XYZ file of C-alpha atoms in Angstrom:
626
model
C 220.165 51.967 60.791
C 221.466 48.612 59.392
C 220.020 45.436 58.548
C 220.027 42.148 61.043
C 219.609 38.707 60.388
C 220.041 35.210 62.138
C 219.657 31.671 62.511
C 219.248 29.752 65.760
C 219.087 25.648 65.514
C 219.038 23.244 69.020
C 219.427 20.217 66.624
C 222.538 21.228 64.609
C 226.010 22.849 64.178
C 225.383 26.331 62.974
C 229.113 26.394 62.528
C 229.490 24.784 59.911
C 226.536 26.834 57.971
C 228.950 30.045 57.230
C 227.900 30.077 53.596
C 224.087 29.987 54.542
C 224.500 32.698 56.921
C 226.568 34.862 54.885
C 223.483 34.047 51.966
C 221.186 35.433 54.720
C 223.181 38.628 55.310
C 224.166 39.632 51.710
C 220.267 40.208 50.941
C 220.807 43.027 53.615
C 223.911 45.041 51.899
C 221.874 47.894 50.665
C 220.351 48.367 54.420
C 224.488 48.302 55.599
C 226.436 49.359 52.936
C 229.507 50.296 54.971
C 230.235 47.228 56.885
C 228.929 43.269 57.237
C 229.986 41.011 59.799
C 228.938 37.375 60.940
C 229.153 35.317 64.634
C 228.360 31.973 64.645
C 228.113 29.566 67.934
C 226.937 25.615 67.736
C 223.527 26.793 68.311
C 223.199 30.195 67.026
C 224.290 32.687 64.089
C 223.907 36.539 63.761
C 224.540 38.418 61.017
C 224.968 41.857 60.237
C 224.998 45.013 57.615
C 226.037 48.352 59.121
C 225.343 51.723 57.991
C 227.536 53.469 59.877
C 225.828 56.970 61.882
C 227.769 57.361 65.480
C 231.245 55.905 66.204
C 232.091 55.180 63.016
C 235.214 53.485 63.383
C 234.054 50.971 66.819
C 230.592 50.265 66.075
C 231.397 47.404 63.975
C 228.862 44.374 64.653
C 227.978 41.468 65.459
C 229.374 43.220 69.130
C 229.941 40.974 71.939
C 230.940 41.803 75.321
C 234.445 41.405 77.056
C 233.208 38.967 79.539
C 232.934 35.305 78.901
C 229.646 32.455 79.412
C 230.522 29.031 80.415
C 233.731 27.667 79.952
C 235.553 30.684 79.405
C 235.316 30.862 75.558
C 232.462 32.032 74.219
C 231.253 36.006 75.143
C 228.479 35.816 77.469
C 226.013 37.569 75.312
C 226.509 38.618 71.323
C 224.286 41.337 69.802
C 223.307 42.501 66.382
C 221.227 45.245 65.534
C 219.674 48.253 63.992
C 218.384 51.913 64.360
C 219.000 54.451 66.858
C 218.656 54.557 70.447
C 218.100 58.018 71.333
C 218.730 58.096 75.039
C 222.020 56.379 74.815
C 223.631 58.648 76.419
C 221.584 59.078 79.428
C 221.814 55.294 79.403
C 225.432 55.042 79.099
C 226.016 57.519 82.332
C 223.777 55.390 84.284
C 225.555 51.815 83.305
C 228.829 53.558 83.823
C 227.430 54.593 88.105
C 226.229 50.946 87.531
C 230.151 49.766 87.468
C 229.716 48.998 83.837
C 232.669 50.089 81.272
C 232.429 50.777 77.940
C 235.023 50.761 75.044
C 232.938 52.680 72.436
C 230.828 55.419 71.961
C 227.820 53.382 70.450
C 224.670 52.899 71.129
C 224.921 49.589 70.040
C 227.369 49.064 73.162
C 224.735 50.369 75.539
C 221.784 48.638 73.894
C 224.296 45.490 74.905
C 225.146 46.242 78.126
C 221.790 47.706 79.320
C 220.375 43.866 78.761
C 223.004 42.830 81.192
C 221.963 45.013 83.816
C 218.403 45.223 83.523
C 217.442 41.768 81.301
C 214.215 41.812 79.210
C 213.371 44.862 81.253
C 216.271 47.125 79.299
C 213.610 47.275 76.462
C 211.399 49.231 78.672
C 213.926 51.716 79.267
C 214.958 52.632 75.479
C 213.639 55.944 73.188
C 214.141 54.630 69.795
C 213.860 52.758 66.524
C 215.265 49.695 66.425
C 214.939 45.916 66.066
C 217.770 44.152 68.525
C 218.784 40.585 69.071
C 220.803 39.240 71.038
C 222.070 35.464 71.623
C 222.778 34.702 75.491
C 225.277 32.112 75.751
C 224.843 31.221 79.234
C 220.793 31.256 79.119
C 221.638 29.120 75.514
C 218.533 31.901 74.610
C 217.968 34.132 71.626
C 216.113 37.605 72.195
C 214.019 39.851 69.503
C 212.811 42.990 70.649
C 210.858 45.638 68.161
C 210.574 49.207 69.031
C 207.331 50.498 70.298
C 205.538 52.200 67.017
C 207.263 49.267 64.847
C 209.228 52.139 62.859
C 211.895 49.463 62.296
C 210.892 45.992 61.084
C 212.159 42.241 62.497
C 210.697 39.197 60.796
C 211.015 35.610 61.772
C 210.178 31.682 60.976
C 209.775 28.998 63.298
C 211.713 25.838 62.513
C 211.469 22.056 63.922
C 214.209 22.914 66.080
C 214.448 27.177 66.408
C 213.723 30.756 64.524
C 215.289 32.080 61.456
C 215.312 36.142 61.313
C 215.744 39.351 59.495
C 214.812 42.972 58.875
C 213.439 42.082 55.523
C 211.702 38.987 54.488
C 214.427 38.417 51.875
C 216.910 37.531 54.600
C 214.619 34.444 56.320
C 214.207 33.828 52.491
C 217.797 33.403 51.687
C 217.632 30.037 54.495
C 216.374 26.709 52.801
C 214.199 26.228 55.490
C 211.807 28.878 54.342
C 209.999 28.964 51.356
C 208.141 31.666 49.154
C 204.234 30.271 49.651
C 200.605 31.915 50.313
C 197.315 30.797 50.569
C 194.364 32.893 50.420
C 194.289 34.183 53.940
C 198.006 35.630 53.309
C 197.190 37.939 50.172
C 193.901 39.392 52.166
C 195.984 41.595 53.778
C 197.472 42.868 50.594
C 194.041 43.225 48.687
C 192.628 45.021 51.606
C 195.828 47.575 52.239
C 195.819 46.500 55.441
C 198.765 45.579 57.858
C 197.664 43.472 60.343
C 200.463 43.050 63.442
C 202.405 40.073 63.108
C 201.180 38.359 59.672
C 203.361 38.257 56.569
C 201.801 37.462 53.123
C 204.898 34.099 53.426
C 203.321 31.370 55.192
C 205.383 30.078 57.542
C 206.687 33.676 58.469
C 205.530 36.618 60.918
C 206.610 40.097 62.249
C 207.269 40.477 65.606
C 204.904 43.339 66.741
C 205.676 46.867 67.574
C 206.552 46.846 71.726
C 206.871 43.110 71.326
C 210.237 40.954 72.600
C 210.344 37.344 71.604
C 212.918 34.734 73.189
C 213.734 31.783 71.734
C 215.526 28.759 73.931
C 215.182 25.003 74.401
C 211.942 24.890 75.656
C 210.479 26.640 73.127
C 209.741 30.264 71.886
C 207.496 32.826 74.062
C 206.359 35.949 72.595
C 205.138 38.782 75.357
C 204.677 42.549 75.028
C 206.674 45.284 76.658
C 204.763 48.169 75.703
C 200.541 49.641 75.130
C 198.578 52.516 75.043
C 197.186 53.236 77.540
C 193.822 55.094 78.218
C 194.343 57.898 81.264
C 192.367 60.653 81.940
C 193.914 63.978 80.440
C 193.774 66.686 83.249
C 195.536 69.069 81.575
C 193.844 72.526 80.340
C 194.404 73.844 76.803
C 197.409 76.147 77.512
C 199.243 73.522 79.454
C 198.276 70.705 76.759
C 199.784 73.061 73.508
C 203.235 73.608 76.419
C 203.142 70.517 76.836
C 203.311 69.248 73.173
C 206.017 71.764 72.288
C 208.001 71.116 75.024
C 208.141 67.382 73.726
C 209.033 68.311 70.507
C 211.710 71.008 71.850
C 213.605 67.625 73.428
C 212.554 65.100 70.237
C 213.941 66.567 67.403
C 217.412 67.555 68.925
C 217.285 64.704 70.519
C 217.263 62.661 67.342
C 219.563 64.984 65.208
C 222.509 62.842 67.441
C 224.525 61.957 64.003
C 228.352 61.564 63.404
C 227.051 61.879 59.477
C 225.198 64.311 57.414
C 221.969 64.753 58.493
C 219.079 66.427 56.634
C 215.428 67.202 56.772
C 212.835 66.183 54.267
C 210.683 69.627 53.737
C 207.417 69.405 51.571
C 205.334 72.456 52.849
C 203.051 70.884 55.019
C 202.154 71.380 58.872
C 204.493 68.277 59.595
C 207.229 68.275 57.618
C 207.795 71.776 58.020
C 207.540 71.788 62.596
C 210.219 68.892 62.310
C 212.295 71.260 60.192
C 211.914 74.512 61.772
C 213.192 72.943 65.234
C 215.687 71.260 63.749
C 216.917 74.254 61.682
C 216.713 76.249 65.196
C 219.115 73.493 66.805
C 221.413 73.314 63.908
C 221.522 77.542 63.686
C 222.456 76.599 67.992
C 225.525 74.798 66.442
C 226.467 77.714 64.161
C 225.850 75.542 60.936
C 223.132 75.838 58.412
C 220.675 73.179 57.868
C 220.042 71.310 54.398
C 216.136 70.502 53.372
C 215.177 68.721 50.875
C 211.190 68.044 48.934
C 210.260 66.055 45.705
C 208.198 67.785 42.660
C 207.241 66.340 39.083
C 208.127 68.425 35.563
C 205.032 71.172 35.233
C 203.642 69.821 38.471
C 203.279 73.478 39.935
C 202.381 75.118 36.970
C 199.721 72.809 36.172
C 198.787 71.746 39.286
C 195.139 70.255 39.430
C 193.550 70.900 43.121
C 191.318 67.666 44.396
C 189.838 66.438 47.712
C 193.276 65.085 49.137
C 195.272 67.891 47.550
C 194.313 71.190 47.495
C 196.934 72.834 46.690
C 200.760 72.275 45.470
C 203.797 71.701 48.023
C 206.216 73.484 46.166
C 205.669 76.798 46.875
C 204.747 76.466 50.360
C 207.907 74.441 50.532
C 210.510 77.426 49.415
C 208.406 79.878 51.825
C 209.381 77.747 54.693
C 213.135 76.999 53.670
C 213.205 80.919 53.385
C 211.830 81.846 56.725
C 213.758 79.319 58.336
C 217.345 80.090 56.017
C 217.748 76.457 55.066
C 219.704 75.385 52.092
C 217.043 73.634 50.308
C 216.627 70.710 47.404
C 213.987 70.649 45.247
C 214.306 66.954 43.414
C 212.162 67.102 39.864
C 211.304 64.012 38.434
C 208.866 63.090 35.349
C 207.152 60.465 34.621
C 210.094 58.626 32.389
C 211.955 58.296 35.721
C 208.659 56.933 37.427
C 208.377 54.389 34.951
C 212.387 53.062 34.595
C 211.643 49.283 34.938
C 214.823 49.357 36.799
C 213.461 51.894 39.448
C 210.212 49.837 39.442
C 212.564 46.568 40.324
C 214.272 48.287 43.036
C 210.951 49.061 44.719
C 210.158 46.004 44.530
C 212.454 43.942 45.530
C 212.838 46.555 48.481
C 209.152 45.818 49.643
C 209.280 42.128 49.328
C 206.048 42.193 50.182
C 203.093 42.811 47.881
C 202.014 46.383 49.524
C 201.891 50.182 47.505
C 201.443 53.020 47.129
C 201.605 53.922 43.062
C 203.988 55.911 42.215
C 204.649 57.576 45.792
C 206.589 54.023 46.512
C 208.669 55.141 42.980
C 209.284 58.530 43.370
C 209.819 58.472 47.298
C 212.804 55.704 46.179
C 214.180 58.389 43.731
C 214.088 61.175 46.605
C 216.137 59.187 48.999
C 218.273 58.262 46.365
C 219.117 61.892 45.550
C 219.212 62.705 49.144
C 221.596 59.911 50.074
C 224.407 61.871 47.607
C 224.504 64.402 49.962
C 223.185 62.807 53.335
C 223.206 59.714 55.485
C 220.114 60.749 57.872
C 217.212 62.497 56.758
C 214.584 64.084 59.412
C 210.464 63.258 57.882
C 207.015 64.317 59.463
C 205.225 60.915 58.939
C 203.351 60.505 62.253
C 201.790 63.331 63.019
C 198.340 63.053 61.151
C 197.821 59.634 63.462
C 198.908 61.358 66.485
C 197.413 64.764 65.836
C 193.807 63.303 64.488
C 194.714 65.139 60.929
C 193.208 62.367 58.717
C 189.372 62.882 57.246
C 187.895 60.020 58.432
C 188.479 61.453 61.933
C 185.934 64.191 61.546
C 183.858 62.797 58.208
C 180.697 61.250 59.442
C 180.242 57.977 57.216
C 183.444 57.295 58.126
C 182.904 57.623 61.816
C 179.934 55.257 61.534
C 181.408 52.626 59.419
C 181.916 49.243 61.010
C 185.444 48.818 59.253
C 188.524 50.217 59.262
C 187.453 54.181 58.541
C 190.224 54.101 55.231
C 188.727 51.918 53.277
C 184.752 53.652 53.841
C 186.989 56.278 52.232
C 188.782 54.558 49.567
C 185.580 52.607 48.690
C 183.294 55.524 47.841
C 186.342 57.881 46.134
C 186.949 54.506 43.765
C 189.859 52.326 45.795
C 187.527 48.625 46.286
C 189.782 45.855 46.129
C 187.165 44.026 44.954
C 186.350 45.873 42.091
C 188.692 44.237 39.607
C 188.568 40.643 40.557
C 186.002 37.818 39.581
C 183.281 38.468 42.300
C 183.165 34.166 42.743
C 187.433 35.004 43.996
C 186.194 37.572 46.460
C 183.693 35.583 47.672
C 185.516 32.302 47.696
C 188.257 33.549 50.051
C 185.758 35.054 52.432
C 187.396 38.780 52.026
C 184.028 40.290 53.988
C 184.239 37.735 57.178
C 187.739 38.319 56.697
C 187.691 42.288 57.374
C 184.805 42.027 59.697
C 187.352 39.884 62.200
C 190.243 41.458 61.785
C 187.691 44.801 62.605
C 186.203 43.470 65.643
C 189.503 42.288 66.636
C 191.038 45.363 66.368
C 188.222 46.952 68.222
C 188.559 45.068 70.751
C 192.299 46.115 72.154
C 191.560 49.477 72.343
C 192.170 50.739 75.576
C 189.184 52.395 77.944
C 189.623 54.271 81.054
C 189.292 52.618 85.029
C 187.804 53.574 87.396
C 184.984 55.994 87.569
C 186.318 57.815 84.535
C 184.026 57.705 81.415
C 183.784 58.229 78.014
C 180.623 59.393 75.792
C 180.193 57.490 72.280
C 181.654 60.391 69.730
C 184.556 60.167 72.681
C 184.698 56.849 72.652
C 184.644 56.900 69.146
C 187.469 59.022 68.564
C 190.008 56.696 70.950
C 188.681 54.220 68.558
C 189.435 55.805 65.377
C 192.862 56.826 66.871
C 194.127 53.664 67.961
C 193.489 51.908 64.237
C 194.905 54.597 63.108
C 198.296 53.806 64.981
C 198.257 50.413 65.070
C 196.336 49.365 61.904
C 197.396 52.359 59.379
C 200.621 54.170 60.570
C 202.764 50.366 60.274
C 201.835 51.307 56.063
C 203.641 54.359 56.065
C 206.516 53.331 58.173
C 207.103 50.512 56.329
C 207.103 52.226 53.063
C 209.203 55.331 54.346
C 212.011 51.972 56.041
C 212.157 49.950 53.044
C 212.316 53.278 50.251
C 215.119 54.391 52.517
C 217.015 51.603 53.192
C 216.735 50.635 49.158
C 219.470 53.604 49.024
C 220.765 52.936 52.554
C 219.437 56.178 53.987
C 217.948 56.315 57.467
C 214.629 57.934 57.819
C 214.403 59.484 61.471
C 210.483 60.104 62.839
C 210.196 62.512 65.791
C 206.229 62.373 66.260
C 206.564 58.640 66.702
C 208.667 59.233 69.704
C 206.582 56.786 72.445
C 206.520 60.219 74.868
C 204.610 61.934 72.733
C 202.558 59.036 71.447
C 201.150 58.427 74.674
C 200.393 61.829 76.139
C 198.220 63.211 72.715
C 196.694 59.755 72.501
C 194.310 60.736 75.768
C 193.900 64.648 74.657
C 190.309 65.235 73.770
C 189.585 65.080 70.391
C 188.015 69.250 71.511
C 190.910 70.214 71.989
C 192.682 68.558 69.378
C 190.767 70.724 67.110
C 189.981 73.304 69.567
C 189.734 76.594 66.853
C 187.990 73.855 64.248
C 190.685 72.847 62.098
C 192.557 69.689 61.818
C 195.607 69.395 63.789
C 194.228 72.562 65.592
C 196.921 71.379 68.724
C 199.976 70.971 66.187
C 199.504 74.517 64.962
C 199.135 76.264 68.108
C 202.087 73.891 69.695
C 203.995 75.063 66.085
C 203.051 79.076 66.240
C 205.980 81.002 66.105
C 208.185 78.668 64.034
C 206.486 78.614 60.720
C 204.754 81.437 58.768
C 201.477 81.822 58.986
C 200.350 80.639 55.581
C 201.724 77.139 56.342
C 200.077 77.309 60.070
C 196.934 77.711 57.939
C 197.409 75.438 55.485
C 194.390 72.181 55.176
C 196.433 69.047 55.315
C 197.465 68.038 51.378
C 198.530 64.437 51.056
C 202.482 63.426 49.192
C 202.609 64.481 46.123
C 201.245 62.115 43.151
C 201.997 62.268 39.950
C 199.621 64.383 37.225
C 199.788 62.800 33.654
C 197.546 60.800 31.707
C 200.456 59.447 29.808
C 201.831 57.432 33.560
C 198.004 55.788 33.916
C 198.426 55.011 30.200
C 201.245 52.819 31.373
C 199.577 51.690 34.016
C 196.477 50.595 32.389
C 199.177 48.618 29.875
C 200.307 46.946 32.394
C 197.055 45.753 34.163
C 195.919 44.491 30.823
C 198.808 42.365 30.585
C 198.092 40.642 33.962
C 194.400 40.085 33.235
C 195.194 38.789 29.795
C 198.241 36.598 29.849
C 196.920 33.274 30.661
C 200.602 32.838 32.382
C 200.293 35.618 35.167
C 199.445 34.413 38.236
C 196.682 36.889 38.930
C 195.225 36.275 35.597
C 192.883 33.671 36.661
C 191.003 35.898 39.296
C 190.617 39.135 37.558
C 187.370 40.324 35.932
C 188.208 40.647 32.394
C 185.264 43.318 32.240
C 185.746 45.290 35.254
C 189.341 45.450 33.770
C 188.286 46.977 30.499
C 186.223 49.088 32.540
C 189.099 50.915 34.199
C 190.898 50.570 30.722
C 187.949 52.932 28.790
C 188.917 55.756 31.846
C 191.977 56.727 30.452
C 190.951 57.190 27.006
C 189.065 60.462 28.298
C 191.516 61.776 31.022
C 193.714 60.524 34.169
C 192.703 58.196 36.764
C 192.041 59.313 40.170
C 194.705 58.992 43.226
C 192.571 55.938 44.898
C 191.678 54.199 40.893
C 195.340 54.669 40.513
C 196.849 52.897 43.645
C 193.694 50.399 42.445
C 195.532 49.683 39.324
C 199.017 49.435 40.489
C 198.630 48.071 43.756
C 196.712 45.113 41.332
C 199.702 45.178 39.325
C 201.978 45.200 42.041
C 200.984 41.964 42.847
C 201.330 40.309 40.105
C 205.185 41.054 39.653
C 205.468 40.392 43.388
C 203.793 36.622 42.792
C 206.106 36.129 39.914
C 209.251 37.908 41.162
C 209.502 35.724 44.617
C 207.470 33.021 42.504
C 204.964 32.659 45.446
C 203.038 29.553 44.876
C 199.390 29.996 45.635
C 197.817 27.787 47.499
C 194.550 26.952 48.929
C 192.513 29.686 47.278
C 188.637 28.438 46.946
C 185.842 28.919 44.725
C 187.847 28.341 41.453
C 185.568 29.164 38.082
């Protein structure tokens, strides 16, 4: 997995900046744990952290090829990077007919010498995760190239004379040339939940997109895109379509099982989770060995489970009937709400965010499953993916959400309780245009989704649907993959996702929404394509979100902690939250809990606050002041 960062400057010696670079790739040590390593040129500096998952002992980076640039004694291109390049090996046999030799068995080696071959174009031909960059000494030209989905992150900031970049914000941080700043336009994001593609809540700083490659030379920096979806007509007939989509995940999950560590799969019960496992349990069982699963539960959480409109029923037991029918050794991690609540823990989140986004205490206790995992495991196997791919969130099928001219989530979150708006000083929410602000980023949005040439057309609840799906994967999914990165790399364990394989990505994007739900149910495809792996009750199962904590004593906290921001006149949110609203949500947990969207209200308010002190983010530019 590993963590990259770098530095490139056309109007000074980067060589004699070893103690800034090294700055920039110690932030990174929990992403690399097992190695670090630094290359610096006049012009350019890479730095790297290495979690070490095939070829162990030659995989070492910054990795620079054999061959020299101009003048004999520099390498003619250096690389440093991170994830997992699943075709590597198919790769590898072609470079080697190619004429290319190799001196490890990495796919960091092939990542480097497929850009020799092939140039910019090598991006095109990679199934992975990763974020790659590599420094060209002959073209005196940095490259940044993001994987397709954006399932492993790559931030940078433009300088008067070149880039600095990194996995996580912290690294760009670490550089004096970049400072921790935002003006209103840079917490919107934040107060909507929201991840808009490229923008940062840092001004100054942005994330390369998902399919994106950026280069970086004298004559300036030029950002293009290597990958889309696409809108094609889908010929294929039911039968074919559910083949089709198990064939796929027949090749995915083996494919990304390729591990010289211990790899296991996270299990919680659900539709997902649970085809990931079964397939990979069936390709471990191929090897003789016995696969390890692994799912998170609270203290009482089954026994006192409370069923509501995002979680009908506990994962638990649905979670031991699968490990059972598929004879995996399986985990269950218990935590309670002490644990939740460790300031510690809370830090680590935190800081492993850098950014002001949240999900309550599914951030906290997904950190304290990977943590427990990592004892026993270096790669863990998750579902996350298939609800955008599959069409298995409500506000594909719910009808105000359909009709809503916004992002379908937050129609959602807005009538079950989650307004951002709700606890700040309406004269805030006003005065940094948060309506116009959604309404562009909305019609934006709407506006790159795909439609079909030719004589091929769509009908409006079609139409509708390819709209609903593509915000879904380009507007929601970056959320969860960003959470699921940055909670796994806290603990240095790499979080594998076979539905966001690009394959599969693009062929369910253009199946009719019909026949996504052919028998009526959610997912209807995913169950069919999964029949015969899982028992039936799971294949039956209605979609239940992660598990949230249950106690009234953890909102008690929470509600402490909210009244602290609102009330100390030294927290920076305190001057633009509604005293009253704030007491509001205070009086609902002297009669019971909060619910899951007044919850991830509270802390993601919270959240906020310690994420303006922490980086101590000076605020700038917001309007309307009281």
């Amino acid at each position: 997995m590993c963590g990259i960062t770098g530095w490139v400057a056309f109007g000074r010696d980067l060589t004699a900046e070893q103690r800034t670079v090294d700055a920039m790739t110690d932030t990174l040590a929990p992403r690399g744990p097992d190695a670090r390593g630094v290359w610096l040129d006049t012009h350019a500096a890479l730095g790297h952290r290495r979690l070490a998952v095939i070829d162990l002992e030659h995989g070492t980076q910054p990795m620079h090829t054999p061959e020299t640039g101009p003048g004999g004694d520099r390498p003619r291109a250096v690389i440093s990077y991170g994830g997992e390049i699943y075709n590597f090996r198919e790769l590898r046999e072609e470079l080697v007919l190619l004429g290319h030799r190799f001196t490890t068995r990495s796919d960091t080696e092939v990542a480097l010498r497929a850009y020799l071959q092939w140039g910019t174009d090598f991006a095109r031909r990679l199934n992975g995760m990763y974020s790659i960059a590599i420094w060209d000494t002959a073209r005196e030209e940095l490259l940044l190239v993001r994987d397709r989905l954006g399932v492993k992150p790559l931030f940078y900031h433009l300088t008067a004379d070149g880039l600095l970049f990194g996995s996580e914000p912290k690294a760009v941080l670490a550089n004096p040339l970049a400072d921790a700043s935002a003006g209103a336009e840079e917490l919107c994001d934040a107060l909507l939940f929201l991840r808009t593609p490229g923008r940062v809540p840092f001004r100054g700083m942005r994330e390369l997109k998902p399919g994106h490659l950026l280069r970086a030379g004298r004559d300036g920096i030029t950002e293009e895109r290597y990958w889309a979806l696409e809108a094609r007509p889908h010929t294929d007939d039911l039968p074919t379509t559910v083949a089709t989509v198990r064939e796929l995940l027949d090749d995915i999950v083996p494919r990304q099982m390729a591990a010289d560590v211990p790899l296991v799969s996270l299990l919680s019960g659900g539709l997902d989770s649970s085809t990931v496992t079964a397939l990979a349990a069936r390709a471990r069982a191929a090897d003789g060995d016995r696969l390890s699963t692994f799912s998170v539960d609270f203290t009482g959480h089954t026994e006192n489970f409370r069923a509501d409109a995002i979680r009908p029923t506990p994962d638990g037991p649905y979670a031991l009937e699968v490990a059972r029918h598929i004879g995996s050794d399986h985990h269950a991690i218990v935590l309670d709400r002490t644990r939740l609540l460790d300031p510690a823990v809370r830090r680590t989140v935190l800081g492993a965010w850098d950014l002001p986004f949240n999900f309550a205490d599914l951030d906290v206790s997904l950190y304290l499953l990977f943590a427990a995992v990592r004892q026993h495991a270096t790669v863990a196997l998750s579902g996350e993916g298939a609800d955008e791919v599959f069409g298995g969130y409500l506000w594909f099928s719910d009808p105000g959400a359909r009709k809503a001219e916004t992002f379908p989530w937050l129609k959602l979150g807005a009538h079950r309780g989650l307004d951002p708006r709700s606890l700040f000083h309406p004269w805030f929410i006003d005065g940094i245009d948060l309506a116009e602000y959604e309404a562009d980023l909305y019609r934006t949005a709407l506006a790159e989704v795909p439609v079909l040439d030719g004589g091929d057309t769509e009908n409006a609840a079609e139409r509708r649907t390819r709209e609903l799906g593509y915000l879904t994967l380009t507007r929601w999914l970056p959320i969860l993959l960003d959470k699921k990165d940055r909670m796994g790399m806290a603990s240095g364990l790499e979080g594998r996702v076979p539905f966001c394989d690009h394959r599969l990505v693009e062929y369910v994007f253009n199946v009719p929404w019909e026949m996504k739900t052919f028998n009526g149910q959610e997912k209807a495809l995913l169950r069919e394509a999964a029949s015969g792996l899982l028992p039936q009750s799971v294949l039956r199962r209605k979609k239940a979100a992660y598990p949230s904590i249950q106690d009234p004593a953890y909102d008690r906290s929470l509600i402490t902690g909210l009244a602290a921001a609102a009330g100390d006149g030294d927290a920076p949110l305190s001057p633009f939250l509604d005293g009253d609203a704030v007491r509001r949500m205070t009086a609902r947990t002297a009669t019971g809990s909060l619910s899951e969207f007044e919850r991830i209200l509270v802390e993601s308010t919270v959240r906020m606050d310690d994420w303006l002190r922490t980086y101590d983010v000076e605020l700038t530019d917001v309007k309307g002041t009281h």
